[in-house]
Amino acid sequence: MENKDSSRSGAEARKFRGQQILRFGIANSLNRPIPASLGLNERMGPIPSMILAQSLAKARTEEDVKDAYISALGLKGVSKNLVDIQTQEIWFEAKAVSTPPIIMFAQLMFYIRAAKRRGEPMPAFLAVIDRDKAAIMPTDRALPLLDDKGIVWPKSGSAAGKELGAQIAPYVQTHIVEYEIAHDEAAFVKAVQDAIRERRIIRTPITPDNLRQVFDRWVTMIGEELGVTAQPDYAVLFFADIMHDGTHEAMKQPAGARMLMTAAGPTFFLNGETYELANDKGYRNFWAIYHRPPEQKHRHYLLERRDSLLPVDEQKFKGAYYTPLHIVDKAYDQLRATLGENWQDRYLVWDMCAGVGNLEAKHSNLRNVFMSTLDQADVTIMRSNPAFAGAEIFQYDYLNDDITDFSEIDYDLSNKLPMALRQAIADARDCKKGAKPILVLINPPYAESGSGIGKGDENKIGVEKTRINGWMREMNLGYASKELFAQFLVRIARELPDATLAMFSTLKYVNAPNFEPFRRVWQAKYLDGFVVHSRAFDGLNGNFPIGFLIWDQSRPEIVRDLTLVARDRAGELVGEKTIAVRPTSALLNAWISAPPAKGALALPLSNALSVSTNPRRKLWCDGALGYLFAGNNDLQNASTGTALTSSIYTGRNGGGSYVLPENVEPSAIVFSVRRLIKPTWLNDRDQFLQPSEPITEEFTSDCLVWMLFNGSNLTVGADGLRWDDRDWSLVNHFIPFTEVEVGAKGRFESDFMVRYMAGLTFSPEAEAVLDEGRKLWARFHAASFPRRIRDEYKLGRPDAGWYQIRRALEAYGDSEPIDFDPFKAAYSLLTAKLRPKVYEFGFLPE
């Protein structure tokens, strides 16, 4: 792409075409010099983050919970005594597990009572905290209960429980402000900091930026207690409530809705109907968190948005680009934390694969939103949805429309792009003073599918053959050119080089080896993000992380290691995740130098004794002992893509290397590292790395034993395997015992492993595995197997392998039970010893 100076030199040409043509030279990369304008952090100052929720997700003890709150709240002069967290201004009671606030306040009141009786200073505020929630109240609201002679106080604070909680509830319940950390972290942190600074709790204002999310909370905490039957009435009643200061109406409601505050509480009136709260706890708590009425400058705008606020019906949004709305909510939390509180007002948003609009369902300022999608039917759906009133919605094929044969983008080709969006793009590219920055907010099509993340399994042959695909193939971007979501990234980077990008996608563009050419040319500064369990998205098979990552394209940087928060399928925080980004030369599958094949044609296997039905014809390597099948380099493929065989393995992608006497040890390490760690949804896409710490001899010998007795050691000794019009024999070089040790009735053709192990020292855990394995090997050679078992596992040779031994003994167990438990116990201990070493030596990121 041309730099800023060269793009300015072509300004007159662009203006001649109404600034509608963006020229992109195919031979150039996506890299750009850093623009003169300041980056996001410099423009906005420090970026807030959801540090409390992240820390609590990792908390394991009560002390962890305390430390998380102390850090997030920035508490000073802290002491930890009988009162869990004690400062001059506020006292905290903390629990490691979710606990009713009234019980925690009861314990605090015990300490307050004791302090008063001793004449000691008392704080202005009391707070209770646990992993999920927090609550705060002014101390003076609770002091009258200390004069109640009828309250029975326990002998110690730790004994304060449900009984004391029930006694103090009438005094304190109406003064407690509760916060769910997952939703209200920012409000709670602000409330505590304001309480310390101002000696009062300052409520969160309602603004255009948080209107949608405040409304959703209002429906949950208040609206559902009103017994409303017509859901559109929620929005009208919501505005009647927020435009009331608790005593008088702040603004007349045009729809005729009214809210009156009586001695019994709030009463709502609409269309001749009266609505009262079934329970007022949510009402009191909601208005203890939020401030009403909104500021004068926001009131008319908020009223105009009334018709777009409807309780979200999840089913209406289950279209081709389905993004679950509770995950969208977390995305908006992340955007607010990363871009600032008023990002919806400052940024123009373009979602060019909007589907039916899930990503915009939580947006409060639709006048700043452009939504385009491939299918006209989705456009019709979005235009008919009042939730999107004010947004510009249009049909657009982003990967094909307005792309000329000369590698240009010419909006006049289709005339689909709204003039306002065209002008915004031109203004942003020319750094025009006052131009609004653009945020690209997308859940693009996944893999080779025509659907979004939620339909990633519905592949369509040839769908990747787009105009952008042609660009990418000429740029030699390899596998990435087939991926639709990567095609979106390429056009976005060229068309909107200074835009901020916020995208749901798999993580392959960040760390997959076959995306390395793509990462050389697609560069942006990572700002923040999270990963969420794939099962949060309907229609996805498997268990893997979906990322929501935010990038600043105006500051191109090579993608490096990323640290993200991790959320489960419900969207709740479960910890942190580091995504390691390394060049392919630093990955584990490049650690062993693959010896060349210079021998005769090799027997292709699809299992220990099964000849491949779709073989790749490969040559053997003279002097090889076996073949280490090690398919794709990520953990996802390792559990089913790792095996040691006596000939070449041609299943799946067939990747691997020959095992020679000189590379037995690194082969054992690679085999073990790939098999030791169980895949989870969170580590599923982790890439195996070459070790970052020196490997010890004990680790090496432990891995050798672990490989020899692993279920994926498929080495065998067998005759009579038929392929290519002749019979083949396999020699087993991986027997760790002599014929005498196991009572074999014949000579092993190879004693390589016995000789190799003679010079090694083994740990007690490895020795225990060898001892128990030797017993099973001896049991095998002492058994008289029926012909059925002998034929199935080809037991005509004495040098049977571990695969044949365990399978034959398991099958023979029907006639003569075999006790595998001592072996399994020993092997489990060796496994438990080795697993943490995978991380200690740097084979996987923590």
mmCIF file of C-alpha atoms in Angstrom, residues 175-428:
data_model
loop_
_atom_site.group_PDB
_atom_site.id
_atom_site.type_symbol
_atom_site.label_atom_id
_atom_site.label_comp_id
_atom_site.label_asym_id
_atom_site.label_seq_id
_atom_site.Cartn_x
_atom_site.Cartn_y
_atom_site.Cartn_z
ATOM 1 C CA HIS A 175 -29.550 0.749 52.596
ATOM 2 C CA ILE A 176 -27.407 -1.947 50.973
ATOM 3 C CA VAL A 177 -26.280 -1.360 47.369
ATOM 4 C CA GLU A 178 -25.425 -4.664 45.686
ATOM 5 C CA TYR A 179 -23.254 -5.137 42.600
ATOM 6 C CA GLU A 180 -22.713 -8.185 40.389
ATOM 7 C CA ILE A 181 -19.055 -7.952 39.465
ATOM 8 C CA ALA A 182 -19.621 -9.546 36.043
ATOM 9 C CA HIS A 183 -21.985 -6.679 35.121
ATOM 10 C CA ASP A 184 -21.261 -3.874 37.577
ATOM 11 C CA GLU A 185 -17.511 -3.935 38.192
ATOM 12 C CA ALA A 186 -16.920 -0.393 36.966
ATOM 13 C CA ALA A 187 -19.881 0.948 38.975
ATOM 14 C CA PHE A 188 -18.672 -0.762 42.158
ATOM 15 C CA VAL A 189 -15.077 0.416 41.802
ATOM 16 C CA LYS A 190 -16.305 3.948 41.183
ATOM 17 C CA ALA A 191 -18.728 3.794 44.119
ATOM 18 C CA VAL A 192 -15.989 2.738 46.559
ATOM 19 C CA GLN A 193 -13.484 5.258 45.273
ATOM 20 C CA ASP A 194 -16.120 8.002 45.405
ATOM 21 C CA ALA A 195 -17.104 6.930 48.913
ATOM 22 C CA ILE A 196 -13.493 7.238 50.061
ATOM 23 C CA ARG A 197 -12.952 10.565 48.341
ATOM 24 C CA GLU A 198 -16.358 12.252 48.687
ATOM 25 C CA ARG A 199 -17.676 10.455 51.789
ATOM 26 C CA ARG A 200 -20.770 9.543 49.775
ATOM 27 C CA ILE A 201 -21.810 7.011 47.109
ATOM 28 C CA ILE A 202 -22.072 8.574 43.646
ATOM 29 C CA ARG A 203 -24.341 6.710 41.274
ATOM 30 C CA THR A 204 -23.553 5.829 37.643
ATOM 31 C CA PRO A 205 -25.185 8.248 35.160
ATOM 32 C CA ILE A 206 -27.386 7.025 32.286
ATOM 33 C CA THR A 207 -25.945 8.207 28.969
ATOM 34 C CA PRO A 208 -26.388 7.460 25.265
ATOM 35 C CA ASP A 209 -23.358 5.214 25.522
ATOM 36 C CA ASN A 210 -24.736 2.840 28.155
ATOM 37 C CA LEU A 211 -28.459 3.154 27.402
ATOM 38 C CA ARG A 212 -28.914 -0.314 25.860
ATOM 39 C CA GLN A 213 -27.144 -2.145 28.636
ATOM 40 C CA VAL A 214 -28.814 -0.079 31.384
ATOM 41 C CA PHE A 215 -32.188 -0.910 29.828
ATOM 42 C CA ASP A 216 -31.403 -4.624 29.747
ATOM 43 C CA ARG A 217 -30.452 -4.484 33.450
ATOM 44 C CA TRP A 218 -33.653 -2.535 34.208
ATOM 45 C CA VAL A 219 -35.789 -5.209 32.528
ATOM 46 C CA THR A 220 -34.082 -7.919 34.597
ATOM 47 C CA MET A 221 -34.142 -6.105 37.942
ATOM 48 C CA ILE A 222 -37.378 -4.073 37.664
ATOM 49 C CA GLY A 223 -39.402 -4.673 34.524
ATOM 50 C CA GLU A 224 -39.941 -8.372 35.090
ATOM 51 C CA GLU A 225 -41.365 -7.592 38.547
ATOM 52 C CA LEU A 226 -44.141 -5.430 37.032
ATOM 53 C CA GLY A 227 -46.099 -8.234 35.363
ATOM 54 C CA VAL A 228 -46.062 -6.532 31.946
ATOM 55 C CA THR A 229 -47.681 -8.617 29.194
ATOM 56 C CA ALA A 230 -46.774 -6.534 26.120
ATOM 57 C CA GLN A 231 -42.988 -6.440 25.839
ATOM 58 C CA PRO A 232 -42.858 -3.113 23.932
ATOM 59 C CA ASP A 233 -44.321 -1.529 27.086
ATOM 60 C CA TYR A 234 -41.044 -2.195 28.888
ATOM 61 C CA ALA A 235 -39.341 0.605 26.964
ATOM 62 C CA VAL A 236 -42.113 3.129 27.722
ATOM 63 C CA LEU A 237 -42.166 2.270 31.419
ATOM 64 C CA PHE A 238 -38.366 2.365 31.542
ATOM 65 C CA PHE A 239 -38.350 5.940 30.304
ATOM 66 C CA ALA A 240 -41.103 6.898 32.731
ATOM 67 C CA ASP A 241 -38.853 5.570 35.480
ATOM 68 C CA ILE A 242 -35.560 7.162 34.436
ATOM 69 C CA MET A 243 -37.200 10.539 33.773
ATOM 70 C CA HIS A 244 -38.333 10.678 37.416
ATOM 71 C CA ASP A 245 -36.043 11.856 40.198
ATOM 72 C CA GLY A 246 -37.740 9.746 42.848
ATOM 73 C CA THR A 247 -40.024 12.601 43.863
ATOM 74 C CA HIS A 248 -41.149 14.435 40.720
ATOM 75 C CA GLU A 249 -41.180 13.885 36.983
ATOM 76 C CA ALA A 250 -38.173 15.505 35.377
ATOM 77 C CA MET A 251 -39.733 15.474 31.901
ATOM 78 C CA LYS A 252 -43.252 14.908 30.582
ATOM 79 C CA GLN A 253 -43.614 11.539 28.839
ATOM 80 C CA PRO A 254 -44.939 11.867 25.265
ATOM 81 C CA ALA A 255 -46.352 8.350 25.319
ATOM 82 C CA GLY A 256 -48.535 9.066 28.355
ATOM 83 C CA ALA A 257 -46.727 6.710 30.704
ATOM 84 C CA ARG A 258 -46.452 7.852 34.307
ATOM 85 C CA MET A 259 -44.578 6.793 37.387
ATOM 86 C CA LEU A 260 -45.721 8.000 40.786
ATOM 87 C CA MET A 261 -43.791 7.506 43.995
ATOM 88 C CA THR A 262 -46.076 6.717 46.922
ATOM 89 C CA ALA A 263 -45.457 5.704 50.508
ATOM 90 C CA ALA A 264 -45.851 2.094 49.412
ATOM 91 C CA GLY A 265 -43.287 2.494 46.629
ATOM 92 C CA PRO A 266 -43.377 3.212 42.883
ATOM 93 C CA THR A 267 -46.575 2.765 40.871
ATOM 94 C CA PHE A 268 -46.567 2.778 37.063
ATOM 95 C CA PHE A 269 -49.467 3.803 34.807
ATOM 96 C CA LEU A 270 -49.788 3.109 31.082
ATOM 97 C CA ASN A 271 -52.818 2.922 28.767
ATOM 98 C CA GLY A 272 -55.248 2.752 31.673
ATOM 99 C CA GLU A 273 -53.328 -0.084 33.341
ATOM 100 C CA THR A 274 -51.615 0.094 36.718
ATOM 101 C CA TYR A 275 -48.386 -1.798 37.376
ATOM 102 C CA GLU A 276 -46.819 -2.362 40.754
ATOM 103 C CA LEU A 277 -43.713 -4.241 41.763
ATOM 104 C CA ALA A 278 -44.103 -7.782 43.052
ATOM 105 C CA ASN A 279 -40.834 -7.271 44.917
ATOM 106 C CA ASP A 280 -39.057 -3.933 45.343
ATOM 107 C CA LYS A 281 -35.557 -5.198 46.218
ATOM 108 C CA GLY A 282 -34.367 -5.008 42.612
ATOM 109 C CA TYR A 283 -35.881 -1.530 42.274
ATOM 110 C CA ARG A 284 -34.050 -0.212 45.307
ATOM 111 C CA ASN A 285 -30.784 -1.793 44.282
ATOM 112 C CA PHE A 286 -31.018 -0.620 40.670
ATOM 113 C CA TRP A 287 -31.527 3.000 41.635
ATOM 114 C CA ALA A 288 -28.792 2.757 44.228
ATOM 115 C CA ILE A 289 -26.389 1.961 41.365
ATOM 116 C CA TYR A 290 -27.685 4.341 38.664
ATOM 117 C CA HIS A 291 -28.430 8.055 38.846
ATOM 118 C CA ARG A 292 -31.712 9.541 37.639
ATOM 119 C CA PRO A 293 -32.823 11.554 35.858
ATOM 120 C CA PRO A 294 -30.218 11.661 33.055
ATOM 121 C CA GLU A 295 -28.386 14.899 32.471
ATOM 122 C CA GLN A 296 -30.436 17.546 30.682
ATOM 123 C CA LYS A 297 -28.252 17.411 27.573
ATOM 124 C CA HIS A 298 -29.043 13.701 27.094
ATOM 125 C CA ARG A 299 -32.780 13.607 27.810
ATOM 126 C CA HIS A 300 -34.266 14.340 24.379
ATOM 127 C CA TYR A 301 -31.813 12.036 22.647
ATOM 128 C CA LEU A 302 -32.621 9.190 25.040
ATOM 129 C CA LEU A 303 -36.370 9.675 24.522
ATOM 130 C CA GLU A 304 -35.891 9.489 20.760
ATOM 131 C CA ARG A 305 -34.223 6.097 21.221
ATOM 132 C CA ARG A 306 -37.248 4.712 23.103
ATOM 133 C CA ASP A 307 -38.746 2.820 20.164
ATOM 134 C CA SER A 308 -35.513 0.957 19.537
ATOM 135 C CA LEU A 309 -35.441 -0.489 23.056
ATOM 136 C CA LEU A 310 -37.231 -3.781 23.153
ATOM 137 C CA PRO A 311 -36.354 -6.722 25.354
ATOM 138 C CA VAL A 312 -34.084 -8.788 23.158
ATOM 139 C CA ASP A 313 -35.640 -11.977 21.839
ATOM 140 C CA GLU A 314 -32.710 -14.309 21.334
ATOM 141 C CA GLN A 315 -34.550 -16.321 18.701
ATOM 142 C CA LYS A 316 -34.879 -13.322 16.394
ATOM 143 C CA PHE A 317 -31.124 -13.113 16.128
ATOM 144 C CA LYS A 318 -30.365 -16.735 15.260
ATOM 145 C CA GLY A 319 -29.458 -16.126 11.652
ATOM 146 C CA ALA A 320 -26.471 -16.963 9.500
ATOM 147 C CA TYR A 321 -24.146 -14.763 11.536
ATOM 148 C CA TYR A 322 -25.460 -15.694 14.944
ATOM 149 C CA THR A 323 -23.435 -14.282 17.794
ATOM 150 C CA PRO A 324 -24.991 -15.086 21.195
ATOM 151 C CA LEU A 325 -26.296 -11.929 22.800
ATOM 152 C CA HIS A 326 -24.822 -12.632 26.221
ATOM 153 C CA ILE A 327 -21.431 -12.809 24.497
ATOM 154 C CA VAL A 328 -22.192 -9.602 22.589
ATOM 155 C CA ASP A 329 -22.787 -7.995 25.971
ATOM 156 C CA LYS A 330 -19.296 -9.049 27.078
ATOM 157 C CA ALA A 331 -17.867 -7.679 23.818
ATOM 158 C CA TYR A 332 -19.415 -4.290 24.558
ATOM 159 C CA ASP A 333 -17.982 -4.401 28.076
ATOM 160 C CA GLN A 334 -14.587 -5.056 26.509
ATOM 161 C CA LEU A 335 -14.983 -2.233 23.986
ATOM 162 C CA ARG A 336 -15.901 0.189 26.747
ATOM 163 C CA ALA A 337 -12.893 -0.898 28.818
ATOM 164 C CA THR A 338 -10.547 -0.623 25.835
ATOM 165 C CA LEU A 339 -11.832 2.402 23.908
ATOM 166 C CA GLY A 340 -13.310 4.454 26.743
ATOM 167 C CA GLU A 341 -16.704 5.136 28.261
ATOM 168 C CA ASN A 342 -18.030 7.223 25.354
ATOM 169 C CA TRP A 343 -16.770 5.107 22.473
ATOM 170 C CA GLN A 344 -20.234 4.703 20.917
ATOM 171 C CA ASP A 345 -20.462 8.462 20.468
ATOM 172 C CA ARG A 346 -16.899 8.949 19.202
ATOM 173 C CA TYR A 347 -16.659 6.063 16.719
ATOM 174 C CA LEU A 348 -18.484 5.299 13.488
ATOM 175 C CA VAL A 349 -19.105 1.544 13.358
ATOM 176 C CA TRP A 350 -19.204 -0.542 10.180
ATOM 177 C CA ASP A 351 -20.179 -4.198 10.428
ATOM 178 C CA MET A 352 -19.786 -5.481 6.877
ATOM 179 C CA CYS A 353 -21.033 -8.983 7.680
ATOM 180 C CA ALA A 354 -23.873 -8.038 9.994
ATOM 181 C CA GLY A 355 -26.152 -11.010 9.313
ATOM 182 C CA VAL A 356 -29.280 -10.143 11.277
ATOM 183 C CA GLY A 357 -27.525 -7.617 13.495
ATOM 184 C CA ASN A 358 -26.447 -9.436 16.638
ATOM 185 C CA LEU A 359 -23.330 -7.352 17.172
ATOM 186 C CA GLU A 360 -25.332 -4.139 17.033
ATOM 187 C CA ALA A 361 -28.135 -5.309 19.349
ATOM 188 C CA LYS A 362 -26.373 -3.693 22.319
ATOM 189 C CA HIS A 363 -25.441 -0.450 20.575
ATOM 190 C CA SER A 364 -27.082 2.671 21.968
ATOM 191 C CA ASN A 365 -26.207 5.177 19.227
ATOM 192 C CA LEU A 366 -27.409 3.613 15.976
ATOM 193 C CA ARG A 367 -26.921 6.840 14.036
ATOM 194 C CA ASN A 368 -23.220 6.057 14.111
ATOM 195 C CA VAL A 369 -23.694 2.523 12.778
ATOM 196 C CA PHE A 370 -23.498 1.099 9.251
ATOM 197 C CA MET A 371 -24.624 -2.506 8.804
ATOM 198 C CA SER A 372 -24.124 -4.415 5.573
ATOM 199 C CA THR A 373 -24.524 -8.078 4.749
ATOM 200 C CA LEU A 374 -24.444 -10.428 1.792
ATOM 201 C CA ASP A 375 -28.066 -11.580 1.769
ATOM 202 C CA GLN A 376 -30.914 -9.206 0.950
ATOM 203 C CA ALA A 377 -33.221 -11.288 3.167
ATOM 204 C CA ASP A 378 -31.111 -10.355 6.193
ATOM 205 C CA VAL A 379 -31.266 -6.702 5.197
ATOM 206 C CA THR A 380 -35.061 -6.932 5.186
ATOM 207 C CA ILE A 381 -35.064 -8.518 8.632
ATOM 208 C CA MET A 382 -32.802 -5.850 10.107
ATOM 209 C CA ARG A 383 -34.744 -2.985 8.562
ATOM 210 C CA SER A 384 -37.954 -4.314 10.058
ATOM 211 C CA ASN A 385 -36.416 -4.542 13.542
ATOM 212 C CA PRO A 386 -37.025 -1.375 15.577
ATOM 213 C CA ALA A 387 -33.893 -2.184 17.574
ATOM 214 C CA PHE A 388 -31.913 -0.844 14.612
ATOM 215 C CA ALA A 389 -33.818 2.375 14.020
ATOM 216 C CA GLY A 390 -31.344 5.030 12.923
ATOM 217 C CA ALA A 391 -28.711 2.646 11.534
ATOM 218 C CA GLU A 392 -27.763 2.647 7.845
ATOM 219 C CA ILE A 393 -28.507 -0.888 6.594
ATOM 220 C CA PHE A 394 -27.648 -2.080 3.078
ATOM 221 C CA GLN A 395 -26.823 -5.170 1.021
ATOM 222 C CA TYR A 396 -23.136 -5.482 0.140
ATOM 223 C CA ASP A 397 -20.831 -8.311 -0.917
ATOM 224 C CA TYR A 398 -17.687 -7.152 0.794
ATOM 225 C CA LEU A 399 -15.384 -9.696 -0.825
ATOM 226 C CA ASN A 400 -16.524 -8.969 -4.389
ATOM 227 C CA ASP A 401 -18.414 -5.681 -4.738
ATOM 228 C CA ASP A 402 -16.607 -2.597 -6.056
ATOM 229 C CA ILE A 403 -13.339 -4.423 -6.778
ATOM 230 C CA THR A 404 -12.034 -3.686 -10.253
ATOM 231 C CA ASP A 405 -9.895 -5.830 -12.533
ATOM 232 C CA PHE A 406 -7.026 -3.450 -11.802
ATOM 233 C CA SER A 407 -6.880 -4.004 -8.069
ATOM 234 C CA GLU A 408 -8.824 -0.898 -7.150
ATOM 235 C CA ILE A 409 -11.869 -0.301 -5.013
ATOM 236 C CA ASP A 410 -14.330 1.809 -6.950
ATOM 237 C CA TYR A 411 -17.570 2.512 -5.100
ATOM 238 C CA ASP A 412 -19.211 3.700 -8.307
ATOM 239 C CA LEU A 413 -19.238 0.143 -9.652
ATOM 240 C CA SER A 414 -22.154 -0.861 -7.418
ATOM 241 C CA ASN A 415 -23.266 2.471 -5.933
ATOM 242 C CA LYS A 416 -24.276 0.468 -2.864
ATOM 243 C CA LEU A 417 -22.111 2.167 -0.278
ATOM 244 C CA PRO A 418 -23.973 5.030 1.436
ATOM 245 C CA MET A 419 -22.547 8.467 0.702
ATOM 246 C CA ALA A 420 -22.090 9.155 4.406
ATOM 247 C CA LEU A 421 -19.895 6.069 4.764
ATOM 248 C CA ARG A 422 -17.930 6.921 1.615
ATOM 249 C CA GLN A 423 -17.217 10.379 2.968
ATOM 250 C CA ALA A 424 -16.263 9.016 6.387
ATOM 251 C CA ILE A 425 -13.769 6.601 4.791
ATOM 252 C CA ALA A 426 -12.267 9.389 2.656
ATOM 253 C CA ASP A 427 -12.054 11.771 5.618
ATOM 254 C CA ALA A 428 -10.361 9.140 7.765
#
